[in-house]
Tab-separated table of C-alpha atoms and ligand atoms in Angstrom:
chain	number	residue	atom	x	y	z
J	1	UNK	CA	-8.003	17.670	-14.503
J	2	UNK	CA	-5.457	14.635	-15.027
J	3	UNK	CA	-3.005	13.280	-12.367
J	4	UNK	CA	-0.124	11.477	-12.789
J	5	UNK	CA	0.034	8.147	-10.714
J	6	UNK	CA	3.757	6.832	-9.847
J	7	UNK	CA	3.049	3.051	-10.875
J	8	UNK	CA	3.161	0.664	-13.635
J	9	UNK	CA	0.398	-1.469	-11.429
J	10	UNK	CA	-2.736	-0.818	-13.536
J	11	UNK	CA	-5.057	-1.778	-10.675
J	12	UNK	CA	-3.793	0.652	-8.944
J	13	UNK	CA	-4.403	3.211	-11.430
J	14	UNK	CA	-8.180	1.933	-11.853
J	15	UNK	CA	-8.751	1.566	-8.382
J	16	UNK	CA	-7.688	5.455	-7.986
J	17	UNK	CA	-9.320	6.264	-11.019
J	18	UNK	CA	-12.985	4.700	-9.715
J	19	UNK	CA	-12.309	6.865	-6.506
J	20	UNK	CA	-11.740	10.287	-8.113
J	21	UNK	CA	-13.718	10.002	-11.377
J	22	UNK	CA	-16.636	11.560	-9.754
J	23	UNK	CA	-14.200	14.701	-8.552
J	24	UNK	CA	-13.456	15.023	-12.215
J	25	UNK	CA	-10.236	13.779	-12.505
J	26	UNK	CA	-8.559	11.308	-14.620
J	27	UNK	CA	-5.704	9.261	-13.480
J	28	UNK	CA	-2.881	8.579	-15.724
J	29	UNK	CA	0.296	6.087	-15.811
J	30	UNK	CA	3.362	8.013	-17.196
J	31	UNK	CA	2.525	5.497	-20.228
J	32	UNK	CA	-1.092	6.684	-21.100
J	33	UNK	CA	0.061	10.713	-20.309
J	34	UNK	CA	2.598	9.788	-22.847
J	35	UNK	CA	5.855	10.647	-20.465
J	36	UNK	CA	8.945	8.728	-19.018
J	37	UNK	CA	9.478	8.765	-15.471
J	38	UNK	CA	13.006	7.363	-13.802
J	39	UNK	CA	13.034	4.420	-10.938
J	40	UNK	CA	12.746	6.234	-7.719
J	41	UNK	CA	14.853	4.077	-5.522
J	42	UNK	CA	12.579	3.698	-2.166
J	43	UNK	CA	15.656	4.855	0.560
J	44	UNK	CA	13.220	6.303	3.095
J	45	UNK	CA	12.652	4.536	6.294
J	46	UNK	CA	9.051	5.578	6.759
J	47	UNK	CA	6.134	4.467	4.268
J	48	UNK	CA	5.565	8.209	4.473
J	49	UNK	CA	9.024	8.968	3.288
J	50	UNK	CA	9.042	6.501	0.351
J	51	UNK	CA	5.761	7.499	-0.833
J	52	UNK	CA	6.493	11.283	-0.971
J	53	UNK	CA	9.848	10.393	-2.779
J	54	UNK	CA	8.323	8.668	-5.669
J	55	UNK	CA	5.001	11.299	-6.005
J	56	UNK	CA	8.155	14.373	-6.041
J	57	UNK	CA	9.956	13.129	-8.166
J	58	UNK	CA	7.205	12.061	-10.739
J	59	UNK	CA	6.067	15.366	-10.229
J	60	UNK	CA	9.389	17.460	-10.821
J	61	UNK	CA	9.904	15.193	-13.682
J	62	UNK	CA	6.466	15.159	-15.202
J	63	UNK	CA	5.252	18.739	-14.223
J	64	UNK	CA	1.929	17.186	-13.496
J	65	UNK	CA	0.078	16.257	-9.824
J	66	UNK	CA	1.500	13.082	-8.951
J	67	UNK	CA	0.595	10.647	-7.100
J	68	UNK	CA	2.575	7.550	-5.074
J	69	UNK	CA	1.437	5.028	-2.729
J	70	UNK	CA	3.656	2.507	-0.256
J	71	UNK	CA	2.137	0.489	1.588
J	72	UNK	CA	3.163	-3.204	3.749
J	73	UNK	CA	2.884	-4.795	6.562
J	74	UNK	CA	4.122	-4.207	10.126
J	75	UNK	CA	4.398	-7.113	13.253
J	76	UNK	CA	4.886	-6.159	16.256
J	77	UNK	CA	6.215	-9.792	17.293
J	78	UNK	CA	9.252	-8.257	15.114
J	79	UNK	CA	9.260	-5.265	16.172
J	80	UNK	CA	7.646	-3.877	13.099
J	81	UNK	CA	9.035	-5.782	10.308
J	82	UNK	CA	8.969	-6.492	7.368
J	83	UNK	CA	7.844	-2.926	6.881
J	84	UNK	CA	9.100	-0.686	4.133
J	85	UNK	CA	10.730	-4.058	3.232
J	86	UNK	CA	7.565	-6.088	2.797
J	87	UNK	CA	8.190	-6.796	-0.743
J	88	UNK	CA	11.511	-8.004	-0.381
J	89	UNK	CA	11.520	-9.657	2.801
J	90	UNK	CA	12.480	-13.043	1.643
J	91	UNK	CA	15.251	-11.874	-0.365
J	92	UNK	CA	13.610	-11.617	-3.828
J	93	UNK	CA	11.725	-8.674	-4.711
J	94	UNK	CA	7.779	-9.004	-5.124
J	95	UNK	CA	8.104	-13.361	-4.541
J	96	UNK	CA	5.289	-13.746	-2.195
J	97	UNK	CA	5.382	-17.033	-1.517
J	98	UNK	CA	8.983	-17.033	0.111
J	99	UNK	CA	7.643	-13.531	2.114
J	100	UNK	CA	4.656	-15.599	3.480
J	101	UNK	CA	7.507	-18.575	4.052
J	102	UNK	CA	9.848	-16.654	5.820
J	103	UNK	CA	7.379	-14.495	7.974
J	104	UNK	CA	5.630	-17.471	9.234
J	105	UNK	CA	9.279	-19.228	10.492
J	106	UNK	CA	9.952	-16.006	12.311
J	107	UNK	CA	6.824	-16.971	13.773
J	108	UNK	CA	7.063	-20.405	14.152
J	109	UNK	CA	5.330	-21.692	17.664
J	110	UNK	CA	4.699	-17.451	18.296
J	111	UNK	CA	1.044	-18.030	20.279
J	112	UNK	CA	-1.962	-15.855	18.791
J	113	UNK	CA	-1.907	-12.938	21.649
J	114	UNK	CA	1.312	-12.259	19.740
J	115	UNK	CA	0.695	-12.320	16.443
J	116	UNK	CA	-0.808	-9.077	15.980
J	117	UNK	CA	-0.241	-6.903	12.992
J	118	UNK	CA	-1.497	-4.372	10.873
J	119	UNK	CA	-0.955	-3.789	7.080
J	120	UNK	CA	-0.296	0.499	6.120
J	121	UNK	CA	-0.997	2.335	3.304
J	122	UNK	CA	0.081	6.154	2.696
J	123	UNK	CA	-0.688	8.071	-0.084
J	124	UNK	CA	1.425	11.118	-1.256
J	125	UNK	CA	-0.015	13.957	-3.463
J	126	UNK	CA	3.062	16.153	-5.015
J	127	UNK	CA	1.661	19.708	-6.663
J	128	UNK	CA	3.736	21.395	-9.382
J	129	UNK	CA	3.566	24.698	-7.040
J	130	UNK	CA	4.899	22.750	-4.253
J	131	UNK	CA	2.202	22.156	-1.907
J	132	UNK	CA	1.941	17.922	-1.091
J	133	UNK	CA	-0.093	16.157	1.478
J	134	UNK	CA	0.119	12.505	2.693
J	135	UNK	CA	-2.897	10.088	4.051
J	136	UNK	CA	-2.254	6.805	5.956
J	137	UNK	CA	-4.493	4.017	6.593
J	138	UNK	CA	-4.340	1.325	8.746
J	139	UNK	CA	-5.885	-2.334	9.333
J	140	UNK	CA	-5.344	-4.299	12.550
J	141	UNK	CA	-5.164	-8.208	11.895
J	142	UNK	CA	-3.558	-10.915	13.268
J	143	UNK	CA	-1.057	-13.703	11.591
J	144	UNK	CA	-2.157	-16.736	10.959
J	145	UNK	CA	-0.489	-20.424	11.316
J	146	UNK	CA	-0.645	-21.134	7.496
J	147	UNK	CA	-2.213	-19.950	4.608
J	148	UNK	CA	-5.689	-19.540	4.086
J	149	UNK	CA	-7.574	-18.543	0.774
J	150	UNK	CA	-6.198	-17.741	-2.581
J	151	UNK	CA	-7.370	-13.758	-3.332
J	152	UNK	CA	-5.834	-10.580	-3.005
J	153	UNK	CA	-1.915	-10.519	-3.142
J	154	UNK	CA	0.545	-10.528	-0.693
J	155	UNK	CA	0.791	-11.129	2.898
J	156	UNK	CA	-3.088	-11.448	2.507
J	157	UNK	CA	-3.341	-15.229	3.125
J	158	UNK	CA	-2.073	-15.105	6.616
J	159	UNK	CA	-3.849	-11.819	7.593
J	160	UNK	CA	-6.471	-12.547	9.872
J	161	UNK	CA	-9.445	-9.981	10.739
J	162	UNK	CA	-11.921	-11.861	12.407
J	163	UNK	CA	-12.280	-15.403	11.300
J	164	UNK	CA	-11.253	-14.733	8.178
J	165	UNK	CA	-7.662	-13.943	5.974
J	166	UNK	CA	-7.502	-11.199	3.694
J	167	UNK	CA	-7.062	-14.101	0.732
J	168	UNK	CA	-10.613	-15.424	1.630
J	169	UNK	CA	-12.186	-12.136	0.460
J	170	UNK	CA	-13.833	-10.301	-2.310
J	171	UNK	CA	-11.958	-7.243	-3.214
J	172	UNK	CA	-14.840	-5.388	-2.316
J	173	UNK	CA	-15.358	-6.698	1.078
J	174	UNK	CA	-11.193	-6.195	1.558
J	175	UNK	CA	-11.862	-2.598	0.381
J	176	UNK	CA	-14.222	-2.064	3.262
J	177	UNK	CA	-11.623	-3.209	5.655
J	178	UNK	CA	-7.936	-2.556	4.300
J	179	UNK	CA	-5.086	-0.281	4.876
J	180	UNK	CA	-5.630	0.877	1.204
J	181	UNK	CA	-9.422	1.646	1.413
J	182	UNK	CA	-9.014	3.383	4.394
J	183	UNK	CA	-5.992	5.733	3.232
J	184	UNK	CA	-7.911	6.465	-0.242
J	185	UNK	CA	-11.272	7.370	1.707
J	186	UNK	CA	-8.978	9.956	3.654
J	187	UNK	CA	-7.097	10.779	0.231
J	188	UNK	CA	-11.069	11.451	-1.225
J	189	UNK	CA	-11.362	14.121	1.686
J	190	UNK	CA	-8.049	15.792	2.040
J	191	UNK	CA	-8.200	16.148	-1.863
J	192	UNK	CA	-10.836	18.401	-1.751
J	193	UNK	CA	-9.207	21.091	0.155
J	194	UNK	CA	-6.346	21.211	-2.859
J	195	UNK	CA	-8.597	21.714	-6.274
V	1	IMP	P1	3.598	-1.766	-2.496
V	1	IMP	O1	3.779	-0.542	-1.654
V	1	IMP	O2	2.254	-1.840	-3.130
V	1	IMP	O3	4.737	-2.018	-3.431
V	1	IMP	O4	3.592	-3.011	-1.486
V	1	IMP	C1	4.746	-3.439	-0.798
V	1	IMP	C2	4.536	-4.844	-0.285
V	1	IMP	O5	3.714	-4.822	0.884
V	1	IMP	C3	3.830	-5.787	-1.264
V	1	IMP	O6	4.750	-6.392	-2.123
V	1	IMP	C4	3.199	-6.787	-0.320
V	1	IMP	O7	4.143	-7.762	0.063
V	1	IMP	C5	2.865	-5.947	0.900
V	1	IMP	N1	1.468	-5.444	0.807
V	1	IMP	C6	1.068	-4.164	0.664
V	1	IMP	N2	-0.282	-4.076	0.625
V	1	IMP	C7	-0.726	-5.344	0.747
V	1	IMP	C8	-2.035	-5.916	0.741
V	1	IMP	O8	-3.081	-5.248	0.610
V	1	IMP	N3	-2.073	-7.252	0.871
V	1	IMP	C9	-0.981	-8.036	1.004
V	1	IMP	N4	0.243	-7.568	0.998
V	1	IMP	C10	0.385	-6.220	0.867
């Protein structure tokens, strides 16, 4: 059975594909199913909302099962932001350095106790018939003074879980942990109530 995934990010499309290869289903970019799909533009408020938009419409479009992700981060020092705006919360779309820049002067002299965070992921499924369902995942961290460690992507060199950032650790050990890898364990289970 091939699904569509709403994303030109190949790890994502690997990392989705390792998950449901053993449910016997193949993941596919609107590039390798050989289709077009438009820029959804993300206008929901809710990660939920913005995920469901892009897996509907590359579903309408595509006539397959799509699937959409949106994820970020959330601190409650501000209230919740960045948010659905993670990626372009220092004015530039996807320029993580001036993200990591401007979320840690927000934060400047902000003590530890109120620092905390936590990064969200939710996945949308979008069925030609109709039917959808969405999974969200959470991790609870904590924002760090400066940058630590060079992995992952992202906020991930200021989020703290323990003693260490998400930038000092091996995908797989971030996997164990993350927003992501908690929302696609979920996806794994809900999925199996739809095929
Ligand atoms: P997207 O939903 O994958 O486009 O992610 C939106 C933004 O949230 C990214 O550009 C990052 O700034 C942030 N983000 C989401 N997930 C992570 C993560 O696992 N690590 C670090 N930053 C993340």
């Amino acid at each position: 059975m091939d699904f569509l995934i709403a994303t030109h990010n190949m790890k994502k499309q690997a990392e989705l594909q390792r998950i449901l290869a053993p449910l016997g289903i193949n993941v596919l970019t609107a590039d390798m199913a050989g289709t077009e799909l438009s820029d959804v533009e993300e206008t929901g408020t809710t990660f939920e909302e913005n995920a469901f938009l892009k897996a509907n419409s590359g579903c309408k479009e595509s006539g397959m099962v799509c699937v959409a992700d949106d994820s970020g981060l959330m601190v409650d020092f501000l209230d919740g932001a960045p948010g659905v705006y993670s990626a372009r919360f220092g004015g530039e779309h996807g320029n993580d350095k001036k993200n990591n820049e401007k979320l840690l002067s927000l934060l400047k002299d902000v003590p530890p106790e109120k620092r905390t965070a936590r990064f969200v992921s939710c996945v949308c499924c979008c069925f030609p018939d109709g039917r959808h369902f969405t999974v969200r995942g959470e991790c609870e961290g904590i924002i760090a003074n400066e940058v630590h460690g060079n992995g992952g992507f992202g906020y991930d060199p200021l989020f703290l879980v323990g003693e260490k950032t998400f930038g000092e650790l091996s995908a797989e050990e971030k996997d164990k942990l993350s927003h992501r890898g908690n929302a696609l364990r979920k996806f794994v289970e809900e999925i199996k109530n739809y095929i």
